[in-house]
C-alpha positions as a Python dict, from the first residue, in 0.01 Angstrom:
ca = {
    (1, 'X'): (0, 0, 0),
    (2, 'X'): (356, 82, -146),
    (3, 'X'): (499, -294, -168),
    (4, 'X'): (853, -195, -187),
    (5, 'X'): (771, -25, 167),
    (6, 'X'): (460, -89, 331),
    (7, 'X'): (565, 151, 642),
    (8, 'X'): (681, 436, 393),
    (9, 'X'): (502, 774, 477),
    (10, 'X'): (681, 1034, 208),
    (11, 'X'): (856, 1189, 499),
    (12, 'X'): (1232, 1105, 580),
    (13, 'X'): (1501, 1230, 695),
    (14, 'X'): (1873, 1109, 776),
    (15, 'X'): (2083, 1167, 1081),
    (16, 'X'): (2332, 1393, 890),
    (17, 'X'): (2086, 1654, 904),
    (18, 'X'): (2124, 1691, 1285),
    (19, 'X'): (2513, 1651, 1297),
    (20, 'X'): (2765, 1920, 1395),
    (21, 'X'): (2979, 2042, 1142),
    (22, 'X'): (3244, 1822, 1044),
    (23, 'X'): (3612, 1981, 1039),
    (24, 'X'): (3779, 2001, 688),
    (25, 'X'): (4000, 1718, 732),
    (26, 'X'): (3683, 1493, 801),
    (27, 'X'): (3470, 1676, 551),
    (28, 'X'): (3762, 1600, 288),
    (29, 'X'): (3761, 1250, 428),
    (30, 'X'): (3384, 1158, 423),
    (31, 'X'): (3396, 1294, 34),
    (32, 'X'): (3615, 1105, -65),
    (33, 'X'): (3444, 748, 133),
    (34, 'X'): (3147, 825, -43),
    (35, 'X'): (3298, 858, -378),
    (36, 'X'): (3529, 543, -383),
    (37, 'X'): (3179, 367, -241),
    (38, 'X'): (3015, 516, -547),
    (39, 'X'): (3266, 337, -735),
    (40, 'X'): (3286, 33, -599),
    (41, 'X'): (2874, -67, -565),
    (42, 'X'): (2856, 46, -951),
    (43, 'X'): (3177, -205, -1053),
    (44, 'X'): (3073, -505, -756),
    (45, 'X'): (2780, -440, -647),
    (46, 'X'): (2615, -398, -268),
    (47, 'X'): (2767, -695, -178),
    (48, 'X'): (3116, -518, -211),
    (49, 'X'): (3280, -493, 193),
    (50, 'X'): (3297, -187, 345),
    (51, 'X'): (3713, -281, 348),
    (52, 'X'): (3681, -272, 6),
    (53, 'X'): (3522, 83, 36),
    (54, 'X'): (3805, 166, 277),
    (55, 'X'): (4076, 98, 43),
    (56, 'X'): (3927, 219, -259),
    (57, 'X'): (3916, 588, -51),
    (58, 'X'): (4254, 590, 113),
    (59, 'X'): (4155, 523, 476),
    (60, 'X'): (4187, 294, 734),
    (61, 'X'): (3833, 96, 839),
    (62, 'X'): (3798, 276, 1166),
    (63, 'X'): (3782, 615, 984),
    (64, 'X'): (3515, 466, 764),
    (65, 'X'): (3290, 351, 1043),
    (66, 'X'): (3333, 694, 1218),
    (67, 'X'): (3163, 847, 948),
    (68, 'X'): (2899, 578, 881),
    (69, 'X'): (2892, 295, 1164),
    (70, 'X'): (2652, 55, 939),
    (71, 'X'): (2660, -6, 593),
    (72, 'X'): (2289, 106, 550),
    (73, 'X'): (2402, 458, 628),
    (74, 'X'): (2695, 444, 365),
    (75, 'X'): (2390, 285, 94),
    (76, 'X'): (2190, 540, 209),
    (77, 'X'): (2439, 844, 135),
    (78, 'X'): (2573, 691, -174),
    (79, 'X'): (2246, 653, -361),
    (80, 'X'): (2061, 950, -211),
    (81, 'X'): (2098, 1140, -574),
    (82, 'X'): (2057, 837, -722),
    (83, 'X'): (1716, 770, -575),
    (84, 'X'): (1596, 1120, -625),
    (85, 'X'): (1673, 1117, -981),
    (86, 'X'): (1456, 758, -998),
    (87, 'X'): (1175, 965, -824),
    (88, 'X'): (1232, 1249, -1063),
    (89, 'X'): (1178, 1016, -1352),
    (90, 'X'): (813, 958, -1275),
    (91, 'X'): (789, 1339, -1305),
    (92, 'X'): (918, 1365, -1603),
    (93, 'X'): (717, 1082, -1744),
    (94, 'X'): (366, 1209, -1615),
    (95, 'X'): (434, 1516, -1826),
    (96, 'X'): (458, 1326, -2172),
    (97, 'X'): (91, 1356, -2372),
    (98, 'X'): (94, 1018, -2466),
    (99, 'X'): (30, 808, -2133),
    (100, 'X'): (155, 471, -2321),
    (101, 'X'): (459, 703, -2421),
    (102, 'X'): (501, 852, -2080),
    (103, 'X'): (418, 487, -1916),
    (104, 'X'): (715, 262, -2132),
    (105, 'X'): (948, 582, -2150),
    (106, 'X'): (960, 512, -1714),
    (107, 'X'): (1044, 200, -1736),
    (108, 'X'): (1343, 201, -1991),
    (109, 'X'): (1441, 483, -1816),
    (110, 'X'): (1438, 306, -1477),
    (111, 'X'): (1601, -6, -1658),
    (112, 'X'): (1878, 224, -1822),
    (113, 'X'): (1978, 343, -1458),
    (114, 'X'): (2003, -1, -1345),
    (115, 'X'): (2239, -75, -1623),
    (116, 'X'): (2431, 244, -1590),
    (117, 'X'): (2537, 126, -1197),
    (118, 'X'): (2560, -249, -1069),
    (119, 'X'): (2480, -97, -722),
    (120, 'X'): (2167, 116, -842),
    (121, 'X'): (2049, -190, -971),
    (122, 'X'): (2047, -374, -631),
    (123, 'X'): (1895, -88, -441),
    (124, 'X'): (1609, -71, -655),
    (125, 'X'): (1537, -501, -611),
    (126, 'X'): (1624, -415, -188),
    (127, 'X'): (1471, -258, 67),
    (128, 'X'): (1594, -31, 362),
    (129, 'X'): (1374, 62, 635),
    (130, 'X'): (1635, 209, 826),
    (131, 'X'): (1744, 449, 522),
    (132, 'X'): (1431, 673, 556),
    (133, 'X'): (1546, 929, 351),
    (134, 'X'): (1570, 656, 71),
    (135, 'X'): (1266, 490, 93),
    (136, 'X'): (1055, 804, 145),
    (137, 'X'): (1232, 861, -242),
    (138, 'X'): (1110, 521, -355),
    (139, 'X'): (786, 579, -208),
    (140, 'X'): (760, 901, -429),
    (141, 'X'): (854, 718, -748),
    (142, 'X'): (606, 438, -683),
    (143, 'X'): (321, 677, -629),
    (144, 'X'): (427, 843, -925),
    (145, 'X'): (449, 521, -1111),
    (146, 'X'): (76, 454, -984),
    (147, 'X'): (-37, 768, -1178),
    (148, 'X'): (129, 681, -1528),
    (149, 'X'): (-30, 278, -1468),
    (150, 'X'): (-351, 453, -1395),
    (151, 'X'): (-311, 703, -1724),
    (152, 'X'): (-241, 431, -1937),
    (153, 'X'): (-466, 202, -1856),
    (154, 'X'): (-755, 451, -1939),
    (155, 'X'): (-587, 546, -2268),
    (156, 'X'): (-658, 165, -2330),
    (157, 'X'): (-279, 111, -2392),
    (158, 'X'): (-199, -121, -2116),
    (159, 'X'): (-357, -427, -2019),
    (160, 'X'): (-558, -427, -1750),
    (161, 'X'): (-448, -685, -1524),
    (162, 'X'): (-129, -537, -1506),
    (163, 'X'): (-10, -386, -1113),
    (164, 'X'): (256, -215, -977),
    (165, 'X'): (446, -503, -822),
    (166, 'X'): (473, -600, -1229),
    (167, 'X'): (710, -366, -1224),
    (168, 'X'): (937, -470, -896),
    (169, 'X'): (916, -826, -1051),
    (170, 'X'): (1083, -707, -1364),
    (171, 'X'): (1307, -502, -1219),
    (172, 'X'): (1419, -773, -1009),
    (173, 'X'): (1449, -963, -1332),
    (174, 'X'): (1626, -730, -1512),
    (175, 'X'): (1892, -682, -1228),
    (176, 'X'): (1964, -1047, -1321),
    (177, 'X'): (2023, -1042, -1714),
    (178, 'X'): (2276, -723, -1603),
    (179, 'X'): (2459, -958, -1342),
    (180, 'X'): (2426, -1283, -1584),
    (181, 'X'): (2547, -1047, -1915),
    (182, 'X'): (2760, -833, -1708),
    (183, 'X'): (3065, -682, -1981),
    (184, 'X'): (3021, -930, -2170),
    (185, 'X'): (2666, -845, -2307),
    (186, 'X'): (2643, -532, -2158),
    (187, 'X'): (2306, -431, -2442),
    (188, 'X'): (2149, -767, -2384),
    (189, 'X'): (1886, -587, -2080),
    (190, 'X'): (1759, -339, -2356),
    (191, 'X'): (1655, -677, -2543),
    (192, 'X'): (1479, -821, -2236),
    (193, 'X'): (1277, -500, -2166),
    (194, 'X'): (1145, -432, -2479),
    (195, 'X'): (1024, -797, -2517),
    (196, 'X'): (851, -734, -2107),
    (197, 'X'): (704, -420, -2207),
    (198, 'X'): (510, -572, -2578),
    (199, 'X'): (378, -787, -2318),
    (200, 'X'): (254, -493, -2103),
    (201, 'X'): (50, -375, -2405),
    (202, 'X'): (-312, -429, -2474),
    (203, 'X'): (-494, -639, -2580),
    (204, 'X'): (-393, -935, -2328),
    (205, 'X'): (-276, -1228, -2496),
    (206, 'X'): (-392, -1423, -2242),
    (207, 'X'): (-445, -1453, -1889),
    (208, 'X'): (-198, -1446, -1628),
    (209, 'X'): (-159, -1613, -1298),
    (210, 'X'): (-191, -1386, -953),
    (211, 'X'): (103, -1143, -840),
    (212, 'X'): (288, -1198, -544),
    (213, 'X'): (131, -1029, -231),
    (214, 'X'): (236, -681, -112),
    (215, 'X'): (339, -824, 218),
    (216, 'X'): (540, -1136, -20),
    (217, 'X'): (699, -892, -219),
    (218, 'X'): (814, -688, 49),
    (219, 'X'): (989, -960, 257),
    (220, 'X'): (1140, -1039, -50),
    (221, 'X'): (1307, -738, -118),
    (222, 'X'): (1369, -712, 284),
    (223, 'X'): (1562, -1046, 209),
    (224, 'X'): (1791, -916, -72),
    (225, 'X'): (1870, -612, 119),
    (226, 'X'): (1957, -850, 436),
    (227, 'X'): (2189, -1069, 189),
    (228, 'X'): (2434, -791, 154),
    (229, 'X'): (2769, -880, 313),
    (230, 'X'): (2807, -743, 688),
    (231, 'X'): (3033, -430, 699),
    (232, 'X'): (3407, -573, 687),
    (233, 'X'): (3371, -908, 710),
    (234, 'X'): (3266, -1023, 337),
    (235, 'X'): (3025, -1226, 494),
    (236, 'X'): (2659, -1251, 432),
    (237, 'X'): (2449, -1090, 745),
}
């Protein structure tokens, strides 16, 4: 089971696909909506209001919920390259000879992109069942990721009690040294990783207690995602 999306099935789709065309005046308008939302969930955050988004692009809120009438859809838009680049990554990394290699070179990578974008780093430490298109992207990445924990496990690299939701736990983790560092430290993550991931690496020093459930995990996540202010209103939904 994929605990960042138990319901995932690799399929998705988003309900742009079956829109008419938009005339030039909204094309030019929705462009620019998803670029100043771009910039504003990198600089604040998903818990930046959608009248934030509204002035950052120039228009007035009702234009902004004619093109996306929940926030989820705006997320879902603004991330959509974001979240096929973090599925592309697992690619990438399967290819490397050296599973360990291939295995820690995923996981700074997926890291990096968290500390590239504030709002990246929140999507990948939320969940969004109604953004199909998005989670059938993170269910792609976390079967990938399932092959390179599989690969290095039989190189005899990583430890063997290690799992998958290791991963969502320190990429929840890590989400928090980038909003507790913020400008100020903005390196300090790279730190923090590299001390998780000696502690990846076999032998065990010791044992550890249980993971969180899939089903735990996931309501977790479904919690973040629900924390996120309500479109317009700066308050939490």
């Amino acid at each position: 089971m994929n605990p960042q999306n138990p319901h995932a099935d690799g399929t998705g789709s988003t309900a742009d696909s079956a829109a008419p065309p938009l005339r030039s005046d909204a094309e030019r308008n929705r462009a620019r909506i998803i670029a100043a939302a771009r910039a504003v969930f990198a600089r604040d955050g998903l818990n930046a209001s959608m009248a934030s988004v509204a002035r950052e692009a120039g228009v007035g809120i009702a234009t902004l919920f004619r093109h996306f009438p929940s926030k989820e859809e705006l997320v879902a838009a603004v991330f959509a390259d974001r979240m096929e680049a973090y599925a592309r990554a697992t690619d990438e990394a399967l290819t490397d000879p050296d599973p360990w290699s291939g295995f820690t070179g995923y996981i700074q990578a997926v890291c990096a992109m968290q500390a590239a974008d504030r709002g990246f780093a929140d999507i990948l430490t939320m969940s969004f069942p109604g953004a199909e298109a998005l989670e059938a992207l993170r269910a792609r990445a976390y079967n990938g990721f399932l092959e390179l924990i599989g690969r290095a496990k039989d190189s005899g690299q990583l430890r063997e009690d290690f799992t998958s939701r290791d991963l969502v736990l320190l990429l929840m983790a890590n989400a928090g040294v980038l909003s507790a560092t913020g400008d100020a430290a903005p390196d300090a993550w790279r730190r923090f990783v590299a001390w998780v991931i000696q502690s990846f690496q076999a032998p065990a020093r010791g044992p550890l207690p249980d993971p969180p459930e899939d089903a735990a995990l996931y309501a977790a996540m479904l919690r973040a995602s629900h924390g996120v202010t309500s479109p317009g209103t700066g308050k939490r939904r």
